[in-house]
PDB file of N, CA and C and ligand atoms in Angstrom:
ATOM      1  N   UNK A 151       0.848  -1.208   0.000  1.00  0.00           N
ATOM      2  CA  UNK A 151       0.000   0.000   0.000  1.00  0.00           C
ATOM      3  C   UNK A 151       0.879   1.252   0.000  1.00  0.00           C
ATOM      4  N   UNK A 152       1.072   2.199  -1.166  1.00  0.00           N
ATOM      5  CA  UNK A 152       1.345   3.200  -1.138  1.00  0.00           C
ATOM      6  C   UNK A 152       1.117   4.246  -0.194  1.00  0.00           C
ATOM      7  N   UNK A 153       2.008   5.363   0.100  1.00  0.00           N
ATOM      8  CA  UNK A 153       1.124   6.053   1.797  1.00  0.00           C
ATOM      9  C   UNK A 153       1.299   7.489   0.812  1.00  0.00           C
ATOM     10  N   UNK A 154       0.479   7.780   0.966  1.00  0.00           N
ATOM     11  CA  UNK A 154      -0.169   9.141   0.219  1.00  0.00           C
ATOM     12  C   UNK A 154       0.235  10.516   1.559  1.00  0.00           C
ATOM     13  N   UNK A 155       1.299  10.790   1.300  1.00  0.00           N
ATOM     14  CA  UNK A 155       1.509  12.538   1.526  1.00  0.00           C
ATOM     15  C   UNK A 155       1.236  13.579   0.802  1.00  0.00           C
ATOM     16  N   UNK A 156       0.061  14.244   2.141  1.00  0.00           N
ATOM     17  CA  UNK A 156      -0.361  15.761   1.937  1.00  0.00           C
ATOM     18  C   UNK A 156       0.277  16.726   1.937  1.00  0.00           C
ATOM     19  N   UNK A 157       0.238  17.296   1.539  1.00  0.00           N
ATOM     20  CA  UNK A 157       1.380  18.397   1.767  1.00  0.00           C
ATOM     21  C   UNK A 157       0.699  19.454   2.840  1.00  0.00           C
ATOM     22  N   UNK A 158       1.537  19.887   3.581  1.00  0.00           N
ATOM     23  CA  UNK A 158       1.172  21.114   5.253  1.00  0.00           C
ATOM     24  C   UNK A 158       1.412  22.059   4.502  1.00  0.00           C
ATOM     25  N   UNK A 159       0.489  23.223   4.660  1.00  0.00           N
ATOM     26  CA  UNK A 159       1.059  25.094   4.687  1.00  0.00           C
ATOM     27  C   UNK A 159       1.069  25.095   5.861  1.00  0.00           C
ATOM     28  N   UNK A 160       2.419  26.069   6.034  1.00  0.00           N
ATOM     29  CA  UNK A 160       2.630  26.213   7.205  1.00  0.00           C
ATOM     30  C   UNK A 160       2.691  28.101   7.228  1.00  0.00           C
ATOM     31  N   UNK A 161       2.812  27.974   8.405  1.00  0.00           N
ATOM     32  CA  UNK A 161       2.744  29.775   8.936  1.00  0.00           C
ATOM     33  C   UNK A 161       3.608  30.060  10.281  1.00  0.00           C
ATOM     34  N   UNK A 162       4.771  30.569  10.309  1.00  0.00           N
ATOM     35  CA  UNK A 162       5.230  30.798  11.199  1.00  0.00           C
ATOM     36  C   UNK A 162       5.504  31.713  12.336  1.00  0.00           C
ATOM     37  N   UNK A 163       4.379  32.344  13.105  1.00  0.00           N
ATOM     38  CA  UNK A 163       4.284  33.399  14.119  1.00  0.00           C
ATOM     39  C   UNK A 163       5.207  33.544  14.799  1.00  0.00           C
ATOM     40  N   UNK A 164       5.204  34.688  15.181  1.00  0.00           N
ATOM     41  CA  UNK A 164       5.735  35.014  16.892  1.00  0.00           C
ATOM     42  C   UNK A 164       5.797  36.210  17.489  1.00  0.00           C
ATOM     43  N   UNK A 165       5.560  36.036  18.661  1.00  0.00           N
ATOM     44  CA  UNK A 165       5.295  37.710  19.329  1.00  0.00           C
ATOM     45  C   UNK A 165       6.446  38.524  20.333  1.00  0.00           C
ATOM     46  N   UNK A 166       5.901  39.433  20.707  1.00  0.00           N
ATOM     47  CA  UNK A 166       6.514  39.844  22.124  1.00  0.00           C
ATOM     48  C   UNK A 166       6.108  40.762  22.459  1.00  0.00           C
ATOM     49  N   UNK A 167       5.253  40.265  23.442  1.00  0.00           N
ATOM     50  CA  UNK A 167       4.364  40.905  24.188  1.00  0.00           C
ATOM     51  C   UNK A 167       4.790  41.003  25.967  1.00  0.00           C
ATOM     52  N   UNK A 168       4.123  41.876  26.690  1.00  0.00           N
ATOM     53  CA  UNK A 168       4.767  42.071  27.951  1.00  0.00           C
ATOM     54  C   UNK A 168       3.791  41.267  28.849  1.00  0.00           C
ATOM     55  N   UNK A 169       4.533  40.200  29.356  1.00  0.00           N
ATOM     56  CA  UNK A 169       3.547  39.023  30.445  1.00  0.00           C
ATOM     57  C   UNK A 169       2.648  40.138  31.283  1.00  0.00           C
ATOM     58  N   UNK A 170       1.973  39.641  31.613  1.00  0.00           N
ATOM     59  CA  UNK A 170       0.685  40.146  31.650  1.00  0.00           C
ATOM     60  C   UNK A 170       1.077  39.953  33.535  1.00  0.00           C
ATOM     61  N   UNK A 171       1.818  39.037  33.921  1.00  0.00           N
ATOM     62  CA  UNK A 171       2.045  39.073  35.340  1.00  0.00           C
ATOM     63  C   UNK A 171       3.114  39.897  35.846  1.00  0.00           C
ATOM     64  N   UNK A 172       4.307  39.615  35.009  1.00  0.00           N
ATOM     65  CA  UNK A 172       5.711  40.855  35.613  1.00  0.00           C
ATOM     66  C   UNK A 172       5.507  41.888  34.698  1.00  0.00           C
ATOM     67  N   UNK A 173       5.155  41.578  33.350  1.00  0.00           N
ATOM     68  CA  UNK A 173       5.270  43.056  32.583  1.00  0.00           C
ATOM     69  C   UNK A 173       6.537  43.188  31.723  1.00  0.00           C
ATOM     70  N   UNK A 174       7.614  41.958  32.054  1.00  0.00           N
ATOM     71  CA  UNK A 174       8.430  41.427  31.220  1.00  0.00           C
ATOM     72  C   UNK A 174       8.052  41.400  30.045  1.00  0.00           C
ATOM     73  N   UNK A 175       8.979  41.608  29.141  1.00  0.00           N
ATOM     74  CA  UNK A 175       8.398  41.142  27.745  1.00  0.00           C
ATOM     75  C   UNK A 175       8.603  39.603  27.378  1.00  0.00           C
ATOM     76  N   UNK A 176       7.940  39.154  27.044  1.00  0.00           N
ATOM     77  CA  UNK A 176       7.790  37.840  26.675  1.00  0.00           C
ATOM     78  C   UNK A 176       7.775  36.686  25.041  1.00  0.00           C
ATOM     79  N   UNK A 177       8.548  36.496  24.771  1.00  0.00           N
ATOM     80  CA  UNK A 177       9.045  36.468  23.113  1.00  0.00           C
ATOM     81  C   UNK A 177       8.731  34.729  22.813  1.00  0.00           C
ATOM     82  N   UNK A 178       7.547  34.524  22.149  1.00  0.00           N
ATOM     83  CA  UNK A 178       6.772  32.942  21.794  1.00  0.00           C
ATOM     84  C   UNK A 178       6.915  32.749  20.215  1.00  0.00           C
ATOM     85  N   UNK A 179       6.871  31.663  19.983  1.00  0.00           N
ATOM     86  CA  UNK A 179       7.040  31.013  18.599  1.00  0.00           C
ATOM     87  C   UNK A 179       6.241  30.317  18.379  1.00  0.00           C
ATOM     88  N   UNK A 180       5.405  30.024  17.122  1.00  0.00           N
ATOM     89  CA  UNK A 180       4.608  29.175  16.817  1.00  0.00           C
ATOM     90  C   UNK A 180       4.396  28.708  15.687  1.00  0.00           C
ATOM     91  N   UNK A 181       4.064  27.698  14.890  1.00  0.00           N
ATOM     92  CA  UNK A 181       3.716  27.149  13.828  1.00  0.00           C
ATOM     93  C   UNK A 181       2.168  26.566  13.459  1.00  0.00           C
ATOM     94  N   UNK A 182       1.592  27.873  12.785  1.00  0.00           N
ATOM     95  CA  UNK A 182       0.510  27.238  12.630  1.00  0.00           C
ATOM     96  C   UNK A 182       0.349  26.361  11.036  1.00  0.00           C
ATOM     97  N   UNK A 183      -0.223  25.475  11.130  1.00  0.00           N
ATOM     98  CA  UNK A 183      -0.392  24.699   9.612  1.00  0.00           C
ATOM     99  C   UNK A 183      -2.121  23.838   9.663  1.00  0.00           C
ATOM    100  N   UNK A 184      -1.954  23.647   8.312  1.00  0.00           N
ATOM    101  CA  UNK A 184      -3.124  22.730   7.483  1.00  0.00           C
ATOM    102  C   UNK A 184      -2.658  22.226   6.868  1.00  0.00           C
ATOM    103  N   UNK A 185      -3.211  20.828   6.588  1.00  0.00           N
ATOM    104  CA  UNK A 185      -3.009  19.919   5.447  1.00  0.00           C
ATOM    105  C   UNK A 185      -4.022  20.601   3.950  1.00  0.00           C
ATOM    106  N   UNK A 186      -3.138  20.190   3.180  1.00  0.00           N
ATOM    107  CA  UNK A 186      -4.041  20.348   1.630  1.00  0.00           C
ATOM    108  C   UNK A 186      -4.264  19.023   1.313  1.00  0.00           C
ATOM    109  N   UNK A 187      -5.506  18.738   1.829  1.00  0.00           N
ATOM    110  CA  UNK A 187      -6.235  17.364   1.332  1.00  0.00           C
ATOM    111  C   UNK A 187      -7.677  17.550   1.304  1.00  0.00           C
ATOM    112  N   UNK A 188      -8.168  15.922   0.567  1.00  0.00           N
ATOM    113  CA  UNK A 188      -9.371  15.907  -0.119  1.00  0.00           C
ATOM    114  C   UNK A 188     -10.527  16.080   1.127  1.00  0.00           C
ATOM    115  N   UNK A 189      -9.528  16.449   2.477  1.00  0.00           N
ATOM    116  CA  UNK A 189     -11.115  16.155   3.708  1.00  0.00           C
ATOM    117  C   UNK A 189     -11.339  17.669   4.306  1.00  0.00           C
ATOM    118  N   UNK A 190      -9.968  18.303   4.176  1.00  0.00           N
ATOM    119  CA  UNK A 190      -9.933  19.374   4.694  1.00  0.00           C
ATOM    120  C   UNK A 190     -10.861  20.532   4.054  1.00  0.00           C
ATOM    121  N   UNK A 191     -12.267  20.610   4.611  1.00  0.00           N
ATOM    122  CA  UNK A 191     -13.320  21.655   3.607  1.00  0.00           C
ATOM    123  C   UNK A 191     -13.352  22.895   3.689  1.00  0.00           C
ATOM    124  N   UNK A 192     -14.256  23.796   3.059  1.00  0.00           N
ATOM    125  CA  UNK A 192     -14.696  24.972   4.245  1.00  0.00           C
ATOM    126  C   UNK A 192     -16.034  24.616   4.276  1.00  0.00           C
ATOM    127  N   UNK A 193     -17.048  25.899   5.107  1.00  0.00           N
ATOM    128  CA  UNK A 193     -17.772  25.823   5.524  1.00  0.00           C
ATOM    129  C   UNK A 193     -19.009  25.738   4.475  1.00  0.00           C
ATOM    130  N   UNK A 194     -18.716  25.574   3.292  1.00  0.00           N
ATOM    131  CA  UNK A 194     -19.575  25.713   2.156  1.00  0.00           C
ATOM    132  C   UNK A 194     -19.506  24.116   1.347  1.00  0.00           C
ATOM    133  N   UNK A 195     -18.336  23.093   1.772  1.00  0.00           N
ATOM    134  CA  UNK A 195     -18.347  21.811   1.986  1.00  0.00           C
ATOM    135  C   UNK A 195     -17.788  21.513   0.914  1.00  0.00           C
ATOM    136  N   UNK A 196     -16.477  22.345  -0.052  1.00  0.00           N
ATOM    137  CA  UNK A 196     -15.503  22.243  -0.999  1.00  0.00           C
ATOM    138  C   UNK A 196     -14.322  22.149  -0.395  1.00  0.00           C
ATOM    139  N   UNK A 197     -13.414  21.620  -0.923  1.00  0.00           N
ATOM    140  CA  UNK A 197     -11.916  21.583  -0.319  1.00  0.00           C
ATOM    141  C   UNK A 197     -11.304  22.605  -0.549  1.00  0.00           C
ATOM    142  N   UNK A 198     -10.728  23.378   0.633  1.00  0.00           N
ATOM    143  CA  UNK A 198     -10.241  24.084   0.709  1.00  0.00           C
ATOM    144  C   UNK A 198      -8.775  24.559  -0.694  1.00  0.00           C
ATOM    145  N   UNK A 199      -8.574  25.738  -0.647  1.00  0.00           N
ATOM    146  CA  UNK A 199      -7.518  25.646  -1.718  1.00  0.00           C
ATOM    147  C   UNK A 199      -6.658  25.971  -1.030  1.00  0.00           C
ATOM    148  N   UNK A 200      -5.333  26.524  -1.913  1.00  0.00           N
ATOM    149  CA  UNK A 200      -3.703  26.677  -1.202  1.00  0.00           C
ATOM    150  C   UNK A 200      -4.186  28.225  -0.520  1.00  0.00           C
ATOM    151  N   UNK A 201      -4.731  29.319  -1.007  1.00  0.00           N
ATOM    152  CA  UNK A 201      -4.841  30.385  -1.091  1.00  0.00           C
ATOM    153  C   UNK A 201      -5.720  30.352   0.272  1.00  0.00           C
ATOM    154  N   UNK A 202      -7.251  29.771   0.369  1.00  0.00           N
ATOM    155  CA  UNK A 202      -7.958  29.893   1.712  1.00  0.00           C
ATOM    156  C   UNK A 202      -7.043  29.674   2.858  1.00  0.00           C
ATOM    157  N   UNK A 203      -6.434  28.124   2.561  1.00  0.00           N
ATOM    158  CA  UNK A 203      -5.879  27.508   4.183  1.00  0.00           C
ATOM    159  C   UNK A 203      -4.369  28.665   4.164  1.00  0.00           C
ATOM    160  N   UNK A 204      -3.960  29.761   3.309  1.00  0.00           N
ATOM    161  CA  UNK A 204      -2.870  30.380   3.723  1.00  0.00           C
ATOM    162  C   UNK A 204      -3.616  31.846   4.530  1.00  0.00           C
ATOM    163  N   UNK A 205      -5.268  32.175   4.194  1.00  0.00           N
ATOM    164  CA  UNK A 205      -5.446  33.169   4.501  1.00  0.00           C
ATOM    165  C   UNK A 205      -5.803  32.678   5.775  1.00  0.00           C
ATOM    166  N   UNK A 206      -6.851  31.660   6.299  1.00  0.00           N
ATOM    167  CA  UNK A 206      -6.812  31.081   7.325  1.00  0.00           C
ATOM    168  C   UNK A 206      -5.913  31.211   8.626  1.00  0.00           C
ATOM    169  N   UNK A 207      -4.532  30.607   7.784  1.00  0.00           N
ATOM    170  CA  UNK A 207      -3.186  30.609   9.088  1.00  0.00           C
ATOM    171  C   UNK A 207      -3.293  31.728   8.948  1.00  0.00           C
ATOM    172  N   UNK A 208      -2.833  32.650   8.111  1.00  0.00           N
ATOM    173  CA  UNK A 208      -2.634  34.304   8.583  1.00  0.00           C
ATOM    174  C   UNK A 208      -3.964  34.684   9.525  1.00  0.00           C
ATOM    175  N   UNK A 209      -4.932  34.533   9.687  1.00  0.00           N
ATOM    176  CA  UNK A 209      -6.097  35.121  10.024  1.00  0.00           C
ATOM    177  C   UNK A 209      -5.755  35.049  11.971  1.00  0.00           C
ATOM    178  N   UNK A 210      -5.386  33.282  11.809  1.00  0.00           N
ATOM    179  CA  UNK A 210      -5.535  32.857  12.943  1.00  0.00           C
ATOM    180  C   UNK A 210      -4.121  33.377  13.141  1.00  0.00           C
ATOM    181  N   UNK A 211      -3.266  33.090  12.934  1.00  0.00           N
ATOM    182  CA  UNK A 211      -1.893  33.932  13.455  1.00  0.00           C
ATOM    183  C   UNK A 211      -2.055  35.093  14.074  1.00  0.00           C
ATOM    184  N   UNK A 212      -2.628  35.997  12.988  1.00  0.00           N
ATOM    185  CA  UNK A 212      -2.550  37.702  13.530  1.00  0.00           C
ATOM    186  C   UNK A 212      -3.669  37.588  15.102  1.00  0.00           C
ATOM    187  N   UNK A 213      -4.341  37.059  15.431  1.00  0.00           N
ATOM    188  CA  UNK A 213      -5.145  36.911  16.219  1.00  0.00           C
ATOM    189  C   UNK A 213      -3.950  36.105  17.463  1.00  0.00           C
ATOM    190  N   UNK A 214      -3.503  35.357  17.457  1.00  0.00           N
ATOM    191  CA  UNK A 214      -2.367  34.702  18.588  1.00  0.00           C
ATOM    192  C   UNK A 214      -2.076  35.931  18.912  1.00  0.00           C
ATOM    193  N   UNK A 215      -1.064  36.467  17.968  1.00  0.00           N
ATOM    194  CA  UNK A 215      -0.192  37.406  17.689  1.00  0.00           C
ATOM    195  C   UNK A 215      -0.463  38.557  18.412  1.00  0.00           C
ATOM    196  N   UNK A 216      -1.659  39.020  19.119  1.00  0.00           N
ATOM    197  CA  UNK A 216      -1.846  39.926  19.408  1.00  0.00           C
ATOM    198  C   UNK A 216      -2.377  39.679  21.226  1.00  0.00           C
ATOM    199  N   UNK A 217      -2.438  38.359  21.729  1.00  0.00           N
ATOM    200  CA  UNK A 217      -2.933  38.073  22.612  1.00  0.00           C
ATOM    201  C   UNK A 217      -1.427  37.874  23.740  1.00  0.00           C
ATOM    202  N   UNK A 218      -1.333  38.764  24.367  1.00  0.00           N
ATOM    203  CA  UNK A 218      -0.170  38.032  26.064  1.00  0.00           C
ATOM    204  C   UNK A 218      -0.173  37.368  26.587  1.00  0.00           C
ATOM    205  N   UNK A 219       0.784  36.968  26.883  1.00  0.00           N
ATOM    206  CA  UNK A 219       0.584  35.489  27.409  1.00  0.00           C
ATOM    207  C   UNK A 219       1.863  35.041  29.109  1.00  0.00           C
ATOM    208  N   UNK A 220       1.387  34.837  29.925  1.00  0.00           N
ATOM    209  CA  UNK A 220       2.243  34.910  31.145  1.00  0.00           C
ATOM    210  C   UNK A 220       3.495  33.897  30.834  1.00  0.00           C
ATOM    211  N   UNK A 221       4.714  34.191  31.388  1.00  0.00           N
ATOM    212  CA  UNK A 221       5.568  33.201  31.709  1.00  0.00           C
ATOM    213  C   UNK A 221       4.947  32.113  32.304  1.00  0.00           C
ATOM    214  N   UNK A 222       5.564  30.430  31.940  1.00  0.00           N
ATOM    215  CA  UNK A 222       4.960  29.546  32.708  1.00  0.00           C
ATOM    216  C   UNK A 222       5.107  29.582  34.341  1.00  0.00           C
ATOM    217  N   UNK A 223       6.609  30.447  35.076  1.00  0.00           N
ATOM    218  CA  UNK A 223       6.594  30.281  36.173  1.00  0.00           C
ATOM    219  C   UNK A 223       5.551  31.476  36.664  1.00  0.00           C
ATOM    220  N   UNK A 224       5.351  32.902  36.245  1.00  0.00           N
ATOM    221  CA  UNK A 224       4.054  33.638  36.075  1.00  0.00           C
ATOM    222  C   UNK A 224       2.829  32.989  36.467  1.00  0.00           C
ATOM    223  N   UNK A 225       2.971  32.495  35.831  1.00  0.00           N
ATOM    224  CA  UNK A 225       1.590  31.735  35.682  1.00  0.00           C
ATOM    225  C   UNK A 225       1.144  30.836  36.779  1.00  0.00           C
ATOM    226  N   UNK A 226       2.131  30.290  37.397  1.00  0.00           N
ATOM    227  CA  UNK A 226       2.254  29.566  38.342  1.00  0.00           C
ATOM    228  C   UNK A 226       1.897  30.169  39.549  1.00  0.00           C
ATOM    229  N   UNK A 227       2.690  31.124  39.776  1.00  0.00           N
ATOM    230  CA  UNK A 227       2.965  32.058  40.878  1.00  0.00           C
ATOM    231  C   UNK A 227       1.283  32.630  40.926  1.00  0.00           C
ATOM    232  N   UNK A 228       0.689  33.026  40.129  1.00  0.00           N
ATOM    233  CA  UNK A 228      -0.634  33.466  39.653  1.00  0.00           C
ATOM    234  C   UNK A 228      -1.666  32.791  40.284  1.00  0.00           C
ATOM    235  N   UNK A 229      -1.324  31.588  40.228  1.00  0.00           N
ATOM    236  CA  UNK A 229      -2.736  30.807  40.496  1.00  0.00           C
ATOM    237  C   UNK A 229      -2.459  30.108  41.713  1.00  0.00           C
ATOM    238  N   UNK A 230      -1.144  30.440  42.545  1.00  0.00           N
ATOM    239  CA  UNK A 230      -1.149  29.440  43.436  1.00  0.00           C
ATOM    240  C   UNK A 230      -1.776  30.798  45.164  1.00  0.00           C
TER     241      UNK A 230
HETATM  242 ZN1  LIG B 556       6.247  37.056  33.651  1.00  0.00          ZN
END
């Protein structure tokens, strides 16, 4: 059986934003992606193209991108 690879768009974020607990600035990395395959739809129940799932990651990126986020020990300190 042949194994059929999709190919991922990928999108590579990252911010720096000031933790929201010290006020530090805080510098995150992320990779957002989709597969380009026959399951992956939109909401209108066509498969997505290269162009949607790239506006997509950008959409959802700029949206991370703009949200602060505490250090994990922050965070800690926060809730205990
Ligand atoms: Zn912090």
């Amino acid at each position: 059986m042949p194994t059929y690879r999709f190919r991922e768009i990928k999108h590579q974020a990252s911010k720096n934003l000031p933790c929201p607990v010290c006020g530090k600035k805080l510098r995150r990395q992320r990779t957002f992606g989709q597969t380009l395959n026959p399951f992956n739809k939109n909401a209108d129940g066509q498969v997505k193209t290269e162009l949607e799932i790239v506006r997509e990651l950008n959409a959802t990126a700029a949206e991370w991108e703009q949200q602060p986020e505490p250090h994990p020990n922050c965070q800690q300190q926060a809730a205990s």
